[in-house]
PDB file of C-alpha atoms in Angstrom:
ATOM      1  CA  MET N   1      -4.172  -6.629 -30.953  1.00  0.00           C
ATOM      2  CA  GLN N   2      -2.112  -7.064 -27.852  1.00  0.00           C
ATOM      3  CA  ARG N   3      -1.105 -11.359 -26.533  1.00  0.00           C
ATOM      4  CA  TYR N   4      -0.880 -11.347 -23.146  1.00  0.00           C
ATOM      5  CA  PHE N   5      -0.839 -14.522 -20.603  1.00  0.00           C
ATOM      6  CA  GLY N   6      -4.086 -15.486 -19.251  1.00  0.00           C
ATOM      7  CA  VAL N   7      -3.385 -17.174 -15.424  1.00  0.00           C
ATOM      8  CA  ASP N   8      -5.425 -17.710 -12.745  1.00  0.00           C
ATOM      9  CA  ALA N   9      -4.258 -17.502  -8.813  1.00  0.00           C
ATOM     10  CA  GLY N  10      -6.244 -17.868  -6.000  1.00  0.00           C
ATOM     11  CA  PRO N  11     -10.009 -15.568  -6.615  1.00  0.00           C
ATOM     12  CA  PHE N  12      -7.909 -13.784  -9.111  1.00  0.00           C
ATOM     13  CA  ARG N  13      -8.250 -14.426 -12.902  1.00  0.00           C
ATOM     14  CA  LEU N  14      -5.342 -12.579 -13.957  1.00  0.00           C
ATOM     15  CA  ALA N  15      -3.220 -11.365 -17.289  1.00  0.00           C
ATOM     16  CA  LEU N  16      -0.053 -10.601 -18.006  1.00  0.00           C
ATOM     17  CA  PRO N  17       2.223  -8.807 -20.996  1.00  0.00           C
ATOM     18  CA  LEU N  18       2.867 -12.124 -23.036  1.00  0.00           C
ATOM     19  CA  ALA N  19       6.423 -11.186 -23.579  1.00  0.00           C
ATOM     20  CA  SER N  20       7.137 -10.818 -20.033  1.00  0.00           C
ATOM     21  CA  VAL N  21       6.882 -14.398 -19.187  1.00  0.00           C
ATOM     22  CA  ARG N  22       9.807 -15.350 -20.248  1.00  0.00           C
ATOM     23  CA  GLN N  23       9.237 -19.776 -19.911  1.00  0.00           C
ATOM     24  CA  ILE N  24       6.559 -21.575 -18.457  1.00  0.00           C
ATOM     25  CA  LEU N  25       8.611 -23.688 -16.139  1.00  0.00           C
ATOM     26  CA  ASP N  26       6.176 -26.495 -14.980  1.00  0.00           C
ATOM     27  CA  VAL N  27       2.250 -26.318 -16.202  1.00  0.00           C
ATOM     28  CA  GLY N  28       0.596 -27.558 -12.787  1.00  0.00           C
ATOM     29  CA  ALA N  29      -2.181 -30.366 -11.971  1.00  0.00           C
ATOM     30  CA  GLY N  30      -1.229 -33.941 -12.544  1.00  0.00           C
ATOM     31  CA  ASP N  31       0.183 -35.811  -9.249  1.00  0.00           C
ATOM     32  CA  ALA N  32       3.699 -35.690  -9.379  1.00  0.00           C
ATOM     33  CA  VAL N  33       5.235 -33.379  -6.875  1.00  0.00           C
ATOM     34  CA  LEU N  34       6.954 -29.922  -6.860  1.00  0.00           C
ATOM     35  CA  ASP N  35      10.367 -29.857  -6.200  1.00  0.00           C
ATOM     36  CA  PRO N  36      11.507 -26.113  -5.871  1.00  0.00           C
ATOM     37  CA  ARG N  37      15.035 -27.288  -5.820  1.00  0.00           C
ATOM     38  CA  ALA N  38      15.015 -28.232  -8.996  1.00  0.00           C
ATOM     39  CA  LEU N  39      13.871 -24.676  -9.954  1.00  0.00           C
ATOM     40  CA  GLY N  40      16.668 -22.985  -9.081  1.00  0.00           C
ATOM     41  CA  VAL N  41      15.232 -20.089  -7.988  1.00  0.00           C
ATOM     42  CA  MET N  42      12.969 -19.784  -5.077  1.00  0.00           C
ATOM     43  CA  PRO N  43       9.181 -19.889  -6.265  1.00  0.00           C
ATOM     44  CA  HIS N  44       6.862 -16.938  -5.345  1.00  0.00           C
ATOM     45  CA  SER N  45       3.163 -17.514  -5.078  1.00  0.00           C
ATOM     46  CA  LEU N  46       1.027 -15.242  -7.165  1.00  0.00           C
ATOM     47  CA  ALA N  47      -1.857 -15.992  -5.193  1.00  0.00           C
ATOM     48  CA  GLU N  48       0.015 -14.757  -1.836  1.00  0.00           C
ATOM     49  CA  LEU N  49       1.957 -11.329  -3.088  1.00  0.00           C
ATOM     50  CA  LEU N  50      -1.780 -10.458  -3.911  1.00  0.00           C
ATOM     51  CA  GLY N  51      -2.814 -11.238  -0.281  1.00  0.00           C
ATOM     52  CA  GLU N  52      -5.187 -14.255  -0.540  1.00  0.00           C
ATOM     53  CA  ALA N  53      -4.032 -17.768  -0.161  1.00  0.00           C
ATOM     54  CA  PRO N  54      -3.627 -20.267  -3.523  1.00  0.00           C
ATOM     55  CA  THR N  55      -6.658 -22.300  -4.792  1.00  0.00           C
ATOM     56  CA  SER N  56      -3.910 -24.695  -6.187  1.00  0.00           C
ATOM     57  CA  THR N  57      -1.706 -27.681  -4.259  1.00  0.00           C
ATOM     58  CA  ARG N  58      -0.035 -28.625  -7.646  1.00  0.00           C
ATOM     59  CA  PRO N  59       0.657 -24.974  -9.509  1.00  0.00           C
ATOM     60  CA  ALA N  60       1.804 -24.448 -12.917  1.00  0.00           C
ATOM     61  CA  VAL N  61       5.716 -22.604 -12.545  1.00  0.00           C
ATOM     62  CA  LEU N  62       6.821 -19.770 -14.559  1.00  0.00           C
ATOM     63  CA  LEU N  63       9.870 -17.790 -15.193  1.00  0.00           C
ATOM     64  CA  PHE N  64      10.266 -14.453 -15.605  1.00  0.00           C
ATOM     65  CA  ASP N  65      12.561 -11.596 -15.422  1.00  0.00           C
ATOM     66  CA  GLY N  66      12.681  -9.851 -12.816  1.00  0.00           C
ATOM     67  CA  THR N  67      14.692  -6.042 -12.418  1.00  0.00           C
ATOM     68  CA  ASP N  68      17.736  -7.983 -11.044  1.00  0.00           C
ATOM     69  CA  ASP N  69      17.356 -11.711 -11.300  1.00  0.00           C
ATOM     70  CA  PRO N  70      15.398 -13.931 -12.548  1.00  0.00           C
ATOM     71  CA  VAL N  71      12.208 -15.312 -10.807  1.00  0.00           C
ATOM     72  CA  VAL N  72       9.839 -18.134 -10.120  1.00  0.00           C
ATOM     73  CA  LEU N  73       6.770 -17.166  -9.766  1.00  0.00           C
ATOM     74  CA  THR N  74       3.734 -20.383  -9.386  1.00  0.00           C
ATOM     75  CA  CYS N  75      -0.587 -20.020 -10.176  1.00  0.00           C
ATOM     76  CA  CYS N  76      -3.100 -22.089  -9.671  1.00  0.00           C
ATOM     77  CA  ARG N  77      -4.078 -22.320 -13.262  1.00  0.00           C
ATOM     78  CA  LEU N  78      -2.856 -21.726 -16.506  1.00  0.00           C
ATOM     79  CA  ARG N  79      -5.284 -19.797 -18.965  1.00  0.00           C
ATOM     80  CA  GLY N  80      -3.476 -19.591 -22.098  1.00  0.00           C
ATOM     81  CA  VAL N  81      -2.668 -16.750 -24.291  1.00  0.00           C
ATOM     82  CA  ILE N  82      -5.301 -14.309 -24.941  1.00  0.00           C
ATOM     83  CA  ASP N  83      -5.204 -11.869 -27.602  1.00  0.00           C
ATOM     84  CA  SER N  84      -6.951  -9.064 -27.261  1.00  0.00           C
ATOM     85  CA  ALA N  85      -7.659  -5.236 -27.547  1.00  0.00           C
ATOM     86  CA  PRO N  86      -5.638  -3.491 -25.156  1.00  0.00           C
ATOM     87  CA  PRO N  87      -6.829  -3.347 -21.308  1.00  0.00           C
ATOM     88  CA  ARG N  88      -9.502  -0.641 -20.086  1.00  0.00           C
ATOM     89  CA  PRO N  89      -8.680   1.611 -17.648  1.00  0.00           C
ATOM     90  CA  LEU N  90      -9.834   0.784 -14.742  1.00  0.00           C
ATOM     91  CA  PRO N  91     -12.283   3.686 -12.880  1.00  0.00           C
ATOM     92  CA  GLU N  92     -10.445   5.835 -10.329  1.00  0.00           C
ATOM     93  CA  THR N  93     -13.238   4.587  -8.220  1.00  0.00           C
ATOM     94  CA  VAL N  94     -11.269   1.136  -7.990  1.00  0.00           C
ATOM     95  CA  VAL N  95      -7.884   1.855  -5.731  1.00  0.00           C
ATOM     96  CA  CYS N  96      -5.218  -0.420  -5.393  1.00  0.00           C
ATOM     97  CA  ALA N  97      -2.546   0.150  -2.717  1.00  0.00           C
ATOM     98  CA  TRP N  98      -0.134  -1.013  -4.857  1.00  0.00           C
ATOM     99  CA  PRO N  99      -0.365   1.721  -7.711  1.00  0.00           C
ATOM    100  CA  GLY N 100       0.514   0.588 -11.079  1.00  0.00           C
ATOM    101  CA  LEU N 101       0.099  -2.974 -10.525  1.00  0.00           C
ATOM    102  CA  LEU N 102      -3.297  -2.463 -12.810  1.00  0.00           C
ATOM    103  CA  GLN N 103      -3.200  -2.081 -15.775  1.00  0.00           C
ATOM    104  CA  GLY N 104      -7.116  -2.520 -16.520  1.00  0.00           C
ATOM    105  CA  THR N 105      -9.030  -5.032 -17.306  1.00  0.00           C
ATOM    106  CA  LEU N 106      -9.961  -7.008 -20.632  1.00  0.00           C
ATOM    107  CA  ASP N 107     -13.041  -8.948 -21.563  1.00  0.00           C
ATOM    108  CA  VAL N 108     -12.239 -13.111 -21.744  1.00  0.00           C
ATOM    109  CA  ASP N 109     -15.973 -15.267 -22.674  1.00  0.00           C
ATOM    110  CA  GLY N 110     -17.669 -12.642 -20.850  1.00  0.00           C
ATOM    111  CA  GLY N 111     -15.871 -12.224 -17.287  1.00  0.00           C
ATOM    112  CA  LEU N 112     -13.145  -9.533 -16.260  1.00  0.00           C
ATOM    113  CA  VAL N 113      -9.405 -10.392 -16.189  1.00  0.00           C
ATOM    114  CA  LEU N 114      -7.342  -7.873 -15.151  1.00  0.00           C
ATOM    115  CA  VAL N 115      -4.087  -7.500 -16.895  1.00  0.00           C
ATOM    116  CA  LEU N 116      -1.053  -6.507 -14.396  1.00  0.00           C
ATOM    117  CA  ASP N 117       1.832  -4.458 -14.774  1.00  0.00           C
ATOM    118  CA  ALA N 118       4.660  -6.975 -14.837  1.00  0.00           C
ATOM    119  CA  ARG N 119       7.251  -4.432 -14.037  1.00  0.00           C
ATOM    120  CA  VAL N 120       5.300  -3.293 -11.608  1.00  0.00           C
ATOM    121  CA  LEU N 121       4.564  -6.613 -10.769  1.00  0.00           C
ATOM    122  CA  MET N 122       8.465  -7.844 -10.047  1.00  0.00           C
ATOM    123  CA  GLY N 123       8.592  -5.270  -8.128  1.00  0.00           C
ATOM    124  CA  LEU N 124       6.017  -6.242  -5.859  1.00  0.00           C
ATOM    125  CA  VAL N 125       8.643 -10.013  -5.732  1.00  0.00           C
ATOM    126  CA  GLU N 126      11.598  -8.046  -4.591  1.00  0.00           C
ATOM    127  CA  ALA N 127       9.951  -5.907  -2.349  1.00  0.00           C
ATOM    128  CA  ARG N 128       8.220  -9.128  -0.880  1.00  0.00           C
ATOM    129  CA  ALA N 129      11.497 -10.971  -0.867  1.00  0.00           C
ATOM    130  CA  SER N 130      13.380  -7.984   1.248  1.00  0.00           C
TER     131      SER N 130
ATOM    132  CA  MET Z   1     -42.063  18.967   2.584  1.00  0.00           C
ATOM    133  CA  MET Z   2     -39.275  17.815   0.809  1.00  0.00           C
ATOM    134  CA  MET Z   3     -40.789  16.726  -3.238  1.00  0.00           C
ATOM    135  CA  ARG Z   4     -37.568  15.165  -4.391  1.00  0.00           C
ATOM    136  CA  GLY Z   5     -37.697  11.341  -4.804  1.00  0.00           C
ATOM    137  CA  VAL Z   6     -35.242   9.328  -3.182  1.00  0.00           C
ATOM    138  CA  LEU Z   7     -34.582   5.571  -3.775  1.00  0.00           C
ATOM    139  CA  VAL Z   8     -35.064   4.169   0.257  1.00  0.00           C
ATOM    140  CA  PHE Z   9     -33.262   0.396   0.954  1.00  0.00           C
ATOM    141  CA  SER Z  10     -31.197  -1.320   3.319  1.00  0.00           C
ATOM    142  CA  ALA Z  11     -27.527  -1.550   3.203  1.00  0.00           C
ATOM    143  CA  GLY Z  12     -24.711  -1.646   6.096  1.00  0.00           C
ATOM    144  CA  GLY Z  13     -27.337  -2.551   8.658  1.00  0.00           C
ATOM    145  CA  LEU Z  14     -29.253   0.874   8.259  1.00  0.00           C
ATOM    146  CA  ARG Z  15     -32.350   2.404   6.295  1.00  0.00           C
ATOM    147  CA  LEU Z  16     -31.033   3.969   3.856  1.00  0.00           C
ATOM    148  CA  GLY Z  17     -32.222   6.693   0.763  1.00  0.00           C
ATOM    149  CA  VAL Z  18     -30.603   8.211  -1.655  1.00  0.00           C
ATOM    150  CA  ALA Z  19     -31.988  10.778  -4.176  1.00  0.00           C
ATOM    151  CA  ILE Z  20     -33.113   8.802  -7.469  1.00  0.00           C
ATOM    152  CA  ALA Z  21     -31.750  11.574  -9.499  1.00  0.00           C
ATOM    153  CA  ASP Z  22     -28.092  10.504  -8.342  1.00  0.00           C
ATOM    154  CA  VAL Z  23     -29.051   6.333  -9.528  1.00  0.00           C
ATOM    155  CA  SER Z  24     -27.515   6.134 -13.082  1.00  0.00           C
ATOM    156  CA  ARG Z  25     -29.131   2.937 -13.006  1.00  0.00           C
ATOM    157  CA  LEU Z  26     -30.047  -0.637 -11.042  1.00  0.00           C
ATOM    158  CA  VAL Z  27     -27.835  -3.812 -11.913  1.00  0.00           C
ATOM    159  CA  VAL Z  28     -28.490  -6.977 -10.693  1.00  0.00           C
ATOM    160  CA  GLU Z  29     -25.824  -8.045  -9.768  1.00  0.00           C
ATOM    161  CA  GLY Z  30     -23.278 -10.398 -11.684  1.00  0.00           C
ATOM    162  CA  ASP Z  31     -19.376 -11.680 -12.714  1.00  0.00           C
ATOM    163  CA  ILE Z  32     -17.546  -9.805  -9.633  1.00  0.00           C
ATOM    164  CA  ALA Z  33     -14.019 -10.090 -10.252  1.00  0.00           C
ATOM    165  CA  PRO Z  34     -12.068  -9.677  -6.907  1.00  0.00           C
ATOM    166  CA  VAL Z  35      -9.174  -6.992  -7.114  1.00  0.00           C
ATOM    167  CA  PRO Z  36      -5.796  -7.323  -4.850  1.00  0.00           C
ATOM    168  CA  PHE Z  37      -4.853  -5.039  -2.640  1.00  0.00           C
ATOM    169  CA  GLY Z  38      -8.327  -2.934  -2.965  1.00  0.00           C
ATOM    170  CA  HIS Z  39     -10.352  -1.313  -0.405  1.00  0.00           C
ATOM    171  CA  PRO Z  40     -11.502  -3.218   2.212  1.00  0.00           C
ATOM    172  CA  GLY Z  41     -15.110  -2.473   1.320  1.00  0.00           C
ATOM    173  CA  LEU Z  42     -15.064  -3.402  -2.131  1.00  0.00           C
ATOM    174  CA  ALA Z  43     -15.927  -7.055  -3.387  1.00  0.00           C
ATOM    175  CA  GLY Z  44     -14.560  -6.743  -6.829  1.00  0.00           C
ATOM    176  CA  ILE Z  45     -15.453  -5.248 -10.425  1.00  0.00           C
ATOM    177  CA  MET Z  46     -18.626  -5.659 -12.414  1.00  0.00           C
ATOM    178  CA  LYS Z  47     -19.155  -5.238 -15.382  1.00  0.00           C
ATOM    179  CA  VAL Z  48     -22.709  -3.389 -16.581  1.00  0.00           C
ATOM    180  CA  ASP Z  49     -23.911  -3.025 -20.331  1.00  0.00           C
ATOM    181  CA  ASP Z  50     -24.701   0.168 -20.911  1.00  0.00           C
ATOM    182  CA  VAL Z  51     -25.507   2.608 -23.852  1.00  0.00           C
ATOM    183  CA  ASP Z  52     -21.447   1.391 -23.462  1.00  0.00           C
ATOM    184  CA  VAL Z  53     -19.572  -1.416 -21.498  1.00  0.00           C
ATOM    185  CA  ALA Z  54     -18.833   0.101 -18.416  1.00  0.00           C
ATOM    186  CA  ILE Z  55     -16.340  -1.321 -15.475  1.00  0.00           C
ATOM    187  CA  VAL Z  56     -17.603  -0.515 -12.063  1.00  0.00           C
ATOM    188  CA  PRO Z  57     -16.887  -1.976  -8.395  1.00  0.00           C
ATOM    189  CA  VAL Z  58     -18.687  -3.249  -6.420  1.00  0.00           C
ATOM    190  CA  PHE Z  59     -18.729  -1.670  -2.745  1.00  0.00           C
ATOM    191  CA  ASP Z  60     -21.082  -3.254   0.576  1.00  0.00           C
ATOM    192  CA  LEU Z  61     -21.200  -1.130   3.428  1.00  0.00           C
ATOM    193  CA  ASN Z  62     -21.572  -4.289   5.562  1.00  0.00           C
ATOM    194  CA  CYS Z  63     -17.620  -4.060   5.490  1.00  0.00           C
ATOM    195  CA  LEU Z  64     -16.606  -0.282   6.325  1.00  0.00           C
ATOM    196  CA  ALA Z  65     -15.983  -1.494  10.002  1.00  0.00           C
ATOM    197  CA  PRO Z  66     -12.619  -1.484  10.385  1.00  0.00           C
ATOM    198  CA  GLU Z  67     -12.734  -4.998  12.648  1.00  0.00           C
ATOM    199  CA  ALA Z  68     -15.594  -5.929   9.962  1.00  0.00           C
ATOM    200  CA  GLN Z  69     -14.504  -9.169   7.551  1.00  0.00           C
ATOM    201  CA  ARG Z  70     -13.936  -8.725   3.776  1.00  0.00           C
ATOM    202  CA  PRO Z  71     -17.586  -8.442   1.771  1.00  0.00           C
ATOM    203  CA  PRO Z  72     -18.267 -11.682   0.340  1.00  0.00           C
ATOM    204  CA  ARG Z  73     -16.876 -11.971  -3.570  1.00  0.00           C
ATOM    205  CA  GLN Z  74     -20.644 -13.179  -5.310  1.00  0.00           C
ATOM    206  CA  LYS Z  75     -23.685 -11.866  -4.344  1.00  0.00           C
ATOM    207  CA  PRO Z  76     -25.583 -13.567  -6.762  1.00  0.00           C
ATOM    208  CA  GLY Z  77     -28.523 -11.711  -7.166  1.00  0.00           C
ATOM    209  CA  ALA Z  78     -28.360  -8.911  -5.266  1.00  0.00           C
ATOM    210  CA  THR Z  79     -29.179  -5.402  -6.601  1.00  0.00           C
ATOM    211  CA  VAL Z  80     -26.588  -3.256  -6.925  1.00  0.00           C
ATOM    212  CA  ALA Z  81     -27.187   1.208  -7.852  1.00  0.00           C
ATOM    213  CA  VAL Z  82     -24.665   2.241  -9.743  1.00  0.00           C
ATOM    214  CA  ILE Z  83     -23.839   5.935  -8.482  1.00  0.00           C
ATOM    215  CA  PRO Z  84     -21.626   8.527 -10.612  1.00  0.00           C
ATOM    216  CA  THR Z  85     -19.437  10.637  -9.197  1.00  0.00           C
ATOM    217  CA  ALA Z  86     -17.141  13.066 -10.124  1.00  0.00           C
ATOM    218  CA  ARG Z  87     -14.092  10.116  -9.493  1.00  0.00           C
ATOM    219  CA  GLY Z  88     -16.007   7.744 -11.458  1.00  0.00           C
ATOM    220  CA  PRO Z  89     -19.392   5.144 -11.267  1.00  0.00           C
ATOM    221  CA  VAL Z  90     -19.786   3.446  -7.813  1.00  0.00           C
ATOM    222  CA  GLY Z  91     -22.028   0.184  -7.096  1.00  0.00           C
ATOM    223  CA  LEU Z  92     -23.881   0.185  -4.300  1.00  0.00           C
ATOM    224  CA  ARG Z  93     -24.491  -3.275  -2.734  1.00  0.00           C
ATOM    225  CA  LEU Z  94     -27.788  -3.379  -1.106  1.00  0.00           C
ATOM    226  CA  ASP Z  95     -29.145  -5.511   1.082  1.00  0.00           C
ATOM    227  CA  ARG Z  96     -33.054  -4.512   0.104  1.00  0.00           C
ATOM    228  CA  LEU Z  97     -34.432  -2.462  -2.051  1.00  0.00           C
ATOM    229  CA  LEU Z  98     -37.394  -0.935  -0.946  1.00  0.00           C
ATOM    230  CA  GLY Z  99     -39.136   1.357  -2.910  1.00  0.00           C
ATOM    231  CA  THR Z 100     -39.219   4.961  -3.461  1.00  0.00           C
ATOM    232  CA  ALA Z 101     -40.121   8.587  -1.702  1.00  0.00           C
ATOM    233  CA  SER Z 102     -41.574  10.877  -3.714  1.00  0.00           C
ATOM    234  CA  ASP Z 103     -41.610  13.607  -0.632  1.00  0.00           C
ATOM    235  CA  TYR Z 104     -39.854  13.239   2.835  1.00  0.00           C
ATOM    236  CA  ASP Z 105     -39.894  15.381   5.701  1.00  0.00           C
ATOM    237  CA  ALA Z 106     -36.478  16.661   7.494  1.00  0.00           C
ATOM    238  CA  ALA Z 107     -36.229  14.263  10.367  1.00  0.00           C
ATOM    239  CA  ASP Z 108     -34.177  15.521  13.513  1.00  0.00           C
ATOM    240  CA  THR Z 109     -32.674  11.426  14.238  1.00  0.00           C
ATOM    241  CA  GLU Z 110     -28.772  10.636  14.192  1.00  0.00           C
ATOM    242  CA  PRO Z 111     -28.038   6.424  13.617  1.00  0.00           C
ATOM    243  CA  THR Z 112     -26.820   5.177  16.683  1.00  0.00           C
ATOM    244  CA  ALA Z 113     -24.268   2.224  17.752  1.00  0.00           C
ATOM    245  CA  ILE Z 114     -22.406   2.087  13.923  1.00  0.00           C
ATOM    246  CA  PRO Z 115     -19.264   2.912  12.995  1.00  0.00           C
ATOM    247  CA  ASP Z 116     -18.084   6.040  12.558  1.00  0.00           C
ATOM    248  CA  ALA Z 117     -16.968   4.874   8.695  1.00  0.00           C
ATOM    249  CA  LEU Z 118     -20.116   4.874   7.654  1.00  0.00           C
ATOM    250  CA  ARG Z 119     -21.636   7.086   9.955  1.00  0.00           C
ATOM    251  CA  ARG Z 120     -19.083   9.371   8.066  1.00  0.00           C
ATOM    252  CA  THR Z 121     -21.143   8.346   4.726  1.00  0.00           C
ATOM    253  CA  LEU Z 122     -24.469  10.128   5.502  1.00  0.00           C
ATOM    254  CA  ALA Z 123     -25.603  13.106   5.524  1.00  0.00           C
ATOM    255  CA  GLY Z 124     -29.267  13.651   7.364  1.00  0.00           C
ATOM    256  CA  ALA Z 125     -32.456  12.158   7.477  1.00  0.00           C
ATOM    257  CA  GLY Z 126     -36.266  11.662   6.232  1.00  0.00           C
ATOM    258  CA  ARG Z 127     -39.401  10.340   7.219  1.00  0.00           C
ATOM    259  CA  PRO Z 128     -41.611   9.153   4.309  1.00  0.00           C
ATOM    260  CA  ARG Z 129     -44.999  11.552   3.365  1.00  0.00           C
ATOM    261  CA  THR Z 130     -45.917   9.430   0.507  1.00  0.00           C
ATOM    262  CA  ALA Z 131     -43.817   6.157  -0.398  1.00  0.00           C
ATOM    263  CA  SER Z 132     -44.213   2.739  -1.527  1.00  0.00           C
ATOM    264  CA  VAL Z 133     -45.785   0.112   0.699  1.00  0.00           C
ATOM    265  CA  ALA Z 134     -42.600  -1.442   1.839  1.00  0.00           C
ATOM    266  CA  VAL Z 135     -40.624   1.902   1.987  1.00  0.00           C
ATOM    267  CA  GLY Z 136     -43.726   2.537   4.660  1.00  0.00           C
ATOM    268  CA  ALA Z 137     -43.132   6.258   7.373  1.00  0.00           C
ATOM    269  CA  GLU Z 138     -39.931   5.162   9.409  1.00  0.00           C
ATOM    270  CA  VAL Z 139     -36.838   7.159   9.593  1.00  0.00           C
ATOM    271  CA  PHE Z 140     -34.175   6.341   6.398  1.00  0.00           C
ATOM    272  CA  PHE Z 141     -31.001   7.919   6.444  1.00  0.00           C
ATOM    273  CA  PHE Z 142     -29.391   9.449   3.765  1.00  0.00           C
ATOM    274  CA  PHE Z 143     -26.792   8.305   2.193  1.00  0.00           C
ATOM    275  CA  SER Z 144     -24.110  10.394  -0.092  1.00  0.00           C
ATOM    276  CA  PRO Z 145     -22.338   9.690  -2.658  1.00  0.00           C
ATOM    277  CA  GLU Z 146     -19.610  12.365  -2.727  1.00  0.00           C
ATOM    278  CA  ALA Z 147     -19.657  11.689   1.325  1.00  0.00           C
ATOM    279  CA  PHE Z 148     -18.780   8.061   0.381  1.00  0.00           C
ATOM    280  CA  ILE Z 149     -16.117   8.546  -1.811  1.00  0.00           C
ATOM    281  CA  ALA Z 150     -14.145  11.250   1.319  1.00  0.00           C
ATOM    282  CA  ALA Z 151     -15.294   8.155   3.840  1.00  0.00           C
ATOM    283  CA  VAL Z 152     -13.041   5.783   2.031  1.00  0.00           C
ATOM    284  CA  GLY Z 153     -10.672   7.914   0.701  1.00  0.00           C
ATOM    285  CA  LEU Z 154     -11.317   7.495  -3.313  1.00  0.00           C
TER     286      LEU Z 154
END
């Protein structure tokens, strides 16, 4: 068994290795307005990083260890911890233009969840920021 | 006359056919999970319960044109033809499944006014001789799975 943290980002159902999520800064939802200045680091929308629009106006906020600096990502919904067998690899006919980003799929409650490689995701954040 | 069974369907605005032997199964489209940074013609991936559970990418031929919109992520109830290839399974979303032709004649016809990307997935044409009623006797174009793999750069 491996442990993942499940999130929704725009239309994507995603999971990240649990150890890669350093801290949940905000669970999202509710009426309070998120002030990015309180985070100290400019947050990046995970949905926008992946090329889609976010679907939540009150996102959850997660802290990651970036390659050099902390990275703060917002996501539309937290799904919580997923205990699962290792991801099933994707067939070669599923091509992602960002190599290495997709590790495979988990079967969660009958639906497919894409597992992201956290290290590659941090590279994507840095590439988008630069 | 060719005696090879052909599955005839419409997709991408064309009447297409693929050898029945090339199709591992037909499934009803279920829950599709979108894939970030995927091919523009890729609607997403779908779980297909076979002998073993398989993950199948579902492609929509309507979206092969360079200026085309992304395919609808979900088209519940659509028929998906699962076609094994050397690179792995390909799921082809059908606009309409017409039926089968048990034999046909080769036809010397070229599709007109279609995007090059779609044209590159085709390999000749046939005119049904013996076919189910909905197929009729109109010409269809052969969809080539291997040409499709090459056309979408997989």
